[in-house]
Short mmCIF file of C-alpha atoms in Angstrom, two decimals:
data_model
loop_
_atom_site.label_atom_id
_atom_site.label_comp_id
_atom_site.label_asym_id
_atom_site.label_seq_id
_atom_site.Cartn_x
_atom_site.Cartn_y
_atom_site.Cartn_z
CA ASP A 1 173.91 157.56 -29.04
CA THR A 2 175.53 154.09 -29.14
CA GLY A 3 172.24 152.42 -28.14
CA VAL A 4 171.37 151.03 -24.90
CA SER A 5 173.76 150.15 -22.29
CA GLN A 6 173.81 148.00 -19.02
CA ASP A 7 176.50 147.62 -16.44
CA PRO A 8 177.73 145.51 -15.34
CA ARG A 9 178.09 142.84 -17.87
CA HIS A 10 179.02 139.94 -16.00
CA LYS A 11 178.27 139.69 -12.13
CA ILE A 12 178.47 136.77 -9.94
CA THR A 13 177.32 136.78 -6.31
CA LYS A 14 176.82 134.56 -3.31
CA ARG A 15 173.61 133.08 -2.77
CA GLY A 16 171.27 136.06 -0.20
CA GLN A 17 173.25 138.96 -0.96
CA ASN A 18 171.48 141.69 -2.93
CA VAL A 19 172.57 143.06 -6.35
CA THR A 20 171.85 145.94 -8.76
CA PHE A 21 171.99 146.30 -12.36
CA ARG A 22 171.54 149.54 -14.27
CA CYS A 23 170.29 150.13 -17.87
CA ASP A 24 170.57 153.42 -19.68
CA PRO A 25 168.17 153.15 -22.71
CA ILE A 26 168.51 155.35 -25.96
CA SER A 27 167.71 158.58 -24.91
CA GLU A 28 164.94 159.86 -26.91
CA HIS A 29 163.26 156.28 -26.05
CA ASN A 30 160.04 156.96 -23.54
CA ARG A 31 159.64 153.04 -23.11
CA LEU A 32 161.84 150.58 -20.90
CA TYR A 33 161.63 146.81 -20.88
CA TRP A 34 163.71 144.42 -18.26
CA TYR A 35 163.82 140.87 -19.65
CA ARG A 36 165.18 137.26 -18.14
CA GLN A 37 166.51 134.88 -20.33
CA THR A 38 167.44 131.89 -18.90
CA LEU A 39 170.40 129.09 -20.31
CA GLY A 40 168.90 127.96 -23.44
CA GLN A 41 165.61 129.53 -23.53
CA GLY A 42 164.15 132.86 -25.06
CA PRO A 43 163.72 135.88 -23.38
CA GLU A 44 161.02 136.18 -20.87
CA PHE A 45 158.96 139.89 -19.86
CA LEU A 46 159.65 141.13 -16.49
CA THR A 47 158.16 144.94 -16.63
CA TYR A 48 157.84 147.98 -18.38
CA PHE A 49 158.04 151.28 -17.94
CA GLN A 50 156.16 154.31 -20.01
CA ASN A 51 158.53 157.09 -18.71
CA GLU A 52 158.68 157.07 -15.06
CA ALA A 53 156.11 154.89 -14.46
CA GLN A 54 155.85 151.63 -13.83
CA LEU A 55 152.94 149.94 -16.07
CA GLU A 56 153.62 146.43 -16.18
CA LYS A 57 154.88 143.67 -14.12
CA SER A 58 155.00 140.27 -14.67
CA ARG A 59 154.39 137.40 -12.44
CA LEU A 60 157.65 136.46 -12.82
CA LEU A 61 158.75 139.16 -11.00
CA SER A 62 158.64 138.37 -7.37
CA ASP A 63 158.89 140.61 -4.45
CA ARG A 64 162.12 139.97 -4.12
CA PHE A 65 162.38 141.88 -7.46
CA SER A 66 162.41 145.93 -7.55
CA ALA A 67 162.74 147.92 -10.60
CA GLU A 68 162.68 151.94 -10.61
CA ARG A 69 163.28 154.37 -13.50
CA PRO A 70 163.79 157.62 -11.58
CA LYS A 71 162.80 160.73 -14.06
CA GLY A 72 162.32 158.66 -16.59
CA SER A 73 165.95 158.07 -17.85
CA PHE A 74 168.06 155.38 -16.73
CA SER A 75 166.45 152.11 -14.84
CA THR A 76 167.74 149.78 -11.86
CA LEU A 77 166.72 145.85 -11.50
CA GLU A 78 167.43 144.89 -8.06
CA ILE A 79 167.19 141.48 -6.57
CA GLN A 80 167.08 140.94 -3.01
CA ARG A 81 167.95 137.82 -1.01
CA THR A 82 169.61 135.89 -3.93
CA GLU A 83 168.71 132.25 -5.27
CA GLN A 84 170.31 130.18 -7.29
CA GLY A 85 167.24 130.14 -9.77
CA ASP A 86 168.08 133.43 -10.04
CA SER A 87 171.41 132.96 -12.30
CA ALA A 88 170.16 134.19 -15.66
CA MET A 89 170.54 136.90 -18.38
CA TYR A 90 169.43 140.07 -17.71
CA LEU A 91 168.05 142.26 -20.87
CA CYS A 92 167.13 145.77 -21.07
CA ALA A 93 165.36 146.99 -23.85
CA SER A 94 163.76 150.58 -25.05
CA SER A 95 161.55 151.96 -27.61
CA LEU A 96 159.62 154.73 -29.13
CA PHE A 97 158.21 152.82 -31.44
CA ILE A 98 157.76 149.53 -32.06
CA ARG A 99 160.23 149.87 -35.27
CA ASP A 100 163.38 151.16 -32.80
CA TYR A 101 162.84 148.60 -30.01
CA THR A 102 166.30 147.79 -29.35
CA PHE A 103 168.11 145.90 -26.74
CA GLY A 104 171.10 145.88 -24.69
CA SER A 105 173.67 143.21 -24.31
CA GLY A 106 172.45 142.06 -20.91
CA THR A 107 173.92 141.27 -17.85
CA ARG A 108 175.12 137.81 -17.08
CA LEU A 109 173.95 137.01 -12.81
CA THR A 110 175.69 134.00 -11.93
CA VAL A 111 174.44 132.95 -8.23
CA VAL A 112 176.87 130.48 -6.30
CA ALA B 1 147.75 134.17 -23.40
CA GLN B 2 149.91 133.97 -26.33
CA THR B 3 152.70 131.43 -26.55
CA VAL B 4 155.40 130.79 -29.42
CA THR B 5 156.62 127.27 -30.41
CA GLN B 6 159.96 126.46 -32.03
CA SER B 7 159.89 122.87 -32.69
CA GLN B 8 163.63 122.89 -34.23
CA PRO B 9 165.94 123.12 -30.93
CA GLU B 10 169.16 122.74 -33.85
CA MET B 11 169.72 123.16 -37.28
CA SER B 12 172.72 123.13 -39.65
CA VAL B 13 173.29 124.26 -42.97
CA GLN B 14 176.17 124.40 -45.51
CA GLU B 15 177.34 127.89 -46.45
CA ALA B 16 175.67 129.53 -49.58
CA GLU B 17 172.39 127.12 -49.14
CA THR B 18 168.77 127.74 -48.09
CA VAL B 19 167.66 126.96 -44.69
CA THR B 20 163.98 127.52 -43.34
CA LEU B 21 163.25 128.10 -39.35
CA SER B 22 159.93 126.99 -38.01
CA CYS B 23 157.83 128.96 -35.84
CA THR B 24 154.21 128.43 -34.38
CA TYR B 25 152.07 130.58 -32.30
CA ASP B 26 148.73 130.69 -30.36
CA THR B 27 146.78 134.02 -30.19
CA SER B 28 143.02 134.88 -29.99
CA GLU B 29 144.12 138.46 -31.51
CA ASN B 30 143.32 139.35 -34.94
CA ASN B 31 145.56 142.24 -34.81
CA TYR B 32 150.04 141.71 -33.66
CA TYR B 33 153.31 141.94 -35.04
CA LEU B 34 155.53 138.72 -35.41
CA PHE B 35 159.77 139.30 -35.52
CA TRP B 36 162.67 137.11 -35.92
CA TYR B 37 165.40 138.04 -33.55
CA LYS B 38 169.14 136.57 -34.18
CA GLN B 39 171.06 136.58 -31.01
CA PRO B 40 175.03 135.92 -31.63
CA PRO B 41 177.31 134.93 -29.11
CA SER B 42 177.63 138.72 -28.62
CA ARG B 43 174.34 138.29 -26.86
CA GLN B 44 173.00 141.40 -28.33
CA MET B 45 169.18 140.75 -30.13
CA ILE B 46 169.27 141.72 -33.34
CA LEU B 47 166.14 142.42 -35.25
CA VAL B 48 166.09 140.42 -38.53
CA ILE B 49 162.79 140.67 -40.00
CA ARG B 50 159.31 142.05 -38.85
CA GLN B 51 155.84 141.16 -40.18
CA GLU B 52 152.50 142.71 -39.63
CA ALA B 53 149.39 140.59 -39.23
CA TYR B 54 147.32 143.10 -41.35
CA LYS B 55 149.57 142.64 -44.36
CA GLN B 56 148.86 139.53 -46.42
CA GLN B 57 152.53 139.95 -47.77
CA ASN B 58 155.21 138.70 -46.33
CA ALA B 59 158.19 140.71 -45.32
CA THR B 60 161.46 140.19 -46.96
CA GLU B 61 164.98 142.15 -46.24
CA ASN B 62 167.94 141.08 -48.35
CA ARG B 63 168.21 137.20 -48.02
CA PHE B 64 165.97 136.69 -45.12
CA SER B 65 162.24 136.21 -45.78
CA VAL B 66 159.35 134.74 -44.30
CA ASN B 67 156.34 132.93 -45.06
CA PHE B 68 153.42 134.13 -42.96
CA GLN B 69 150.06 131.97 -42.71
CA LYS B 70 147.54 133.76 -40.26
CA ALA B 71 145.07 131.03 -40.71
CA ALA B 72 147.35 128.16 -39.50
CA LYS B 73 149.34 130.29 -37.00
CA SER B 74 152.65 129.79 -38.78
CA PHE B 75 155.66 132.34 -39.30
CA SER B 76 158.72 130.67 -40.76
CA LEU B 77 161.97 132.11 -41.76
CA LYS B 78 163.87 131.33 -44.90
CA ILE B 79 167.63 132.09 -45.20
CA SER B 80 168.97 132.37 -48.62
CA ASP B 81 172.50 132.48 -49.69
CA SER B 82 173.49 131.56 -45.90
CA GLN B 83 176.84 133.14 -44.49
CA LEU B 84 179.21 132.40 -41.50
CA GLY B 85 177.88 134.95 -39.90
CA ASP B 86 174.32 134.04 -40.01
CA THR B 87 175.38 131.54 -37.24
CA ALA B 88 173.23 132.27 -34.06
CA MET B 89 170.42 131.52 -31.85
CA TYR B 90 166.64 132.77 -33.47
CA PHE B 91 164.29 133.52 -31.70
CA CYS B 92 160.66 133.81 -33.17
CA ALA B 93 158.55 136.26 -31.16
CA PHE B 94 154.84 137.90 -30.98
CA MET B 95 153.95 141.33 -30.36
CA LYS B 96 150.32 142.57 -29.52
CA PRO B 97 150.60 146.45 -29.43
CA ASP B 98 148.27 148.50 -27.21
CA ASN B 99 148.50 151.42 -25.24
CA TYR B 100 149.74 149.66 -22.18
CA GLY B 101 152.91 148.32 -23.57
CA GLN B 102 154.62 146.20 -26.47
CA ASN B 103 156.37 143.59 -24.25
CA PHE B 104 157.51 140.47 -26.46
CA VAL B 105 156.78 136.58 -25.98
CA PHE B 106 159.18 134.61 -27.47
CA GLY B 107 159.59 131.18 -28.61
CA PRO B 108 162.87 128.90 -27.16
CA GLY B 109 164.99 129.62 -30.01
CA THR B 110 166.35 127.40 -32.98
CA ARG B 111 170.19 127.50 -32.77
CA LEU B 112 171.61 127.94 -36.35
CA SER B 113 175.21 126.75 -37.49
CA VAL B 114 176.48 127.37 -40.88
CA LEU B 115 179.11 125.21 -41.85
CA PRO B 116 181.88 125.95 -44.15
#
């Protein structure tokens, strides 16, 4: 297992377009997290899955954002009608226990 | 809600010297975890060290150690014998484990530069 994989690494999109990011967690991890990191700040929690169930969503996750984890494997994060304020790094992480919490390298989104 | 504060936006240290990064947090919880993460330009968040709040003994990992003061809600990171590869953003983070989730609350980070 090569860790948590995120695709794409970079995404440039025009304002108003929809974008989708993918996260492949470590295979035996049942928990999956999405965070957003803006320039010069620490990551902020967006949402959390345990297996396929989305159990927690931050108030940062507006109705333009949707996340899925079908079959409890990979996850997608979609942003509809992107705005310039959505420009950030989107980090995915997975865990089974606290001690094996692992982050991916993120998808950097630029909205122009 | 929990908050994490890092009062040093940037720091620098000479190679082989020792540096201490500060972190304070606010919580009403008694059971929690504290972490230091390193984020180099490669963007990967790398765990440096973890401390369980119920443990009085300060955690150590090779050149990295913490000074955990629970009453003062302080959690500083000491890096000994600094190396060029230690250059990175360092984030202090809080976690309250429960049955629901284990999401982090991160501080704003300290940019550390190790100078040759």
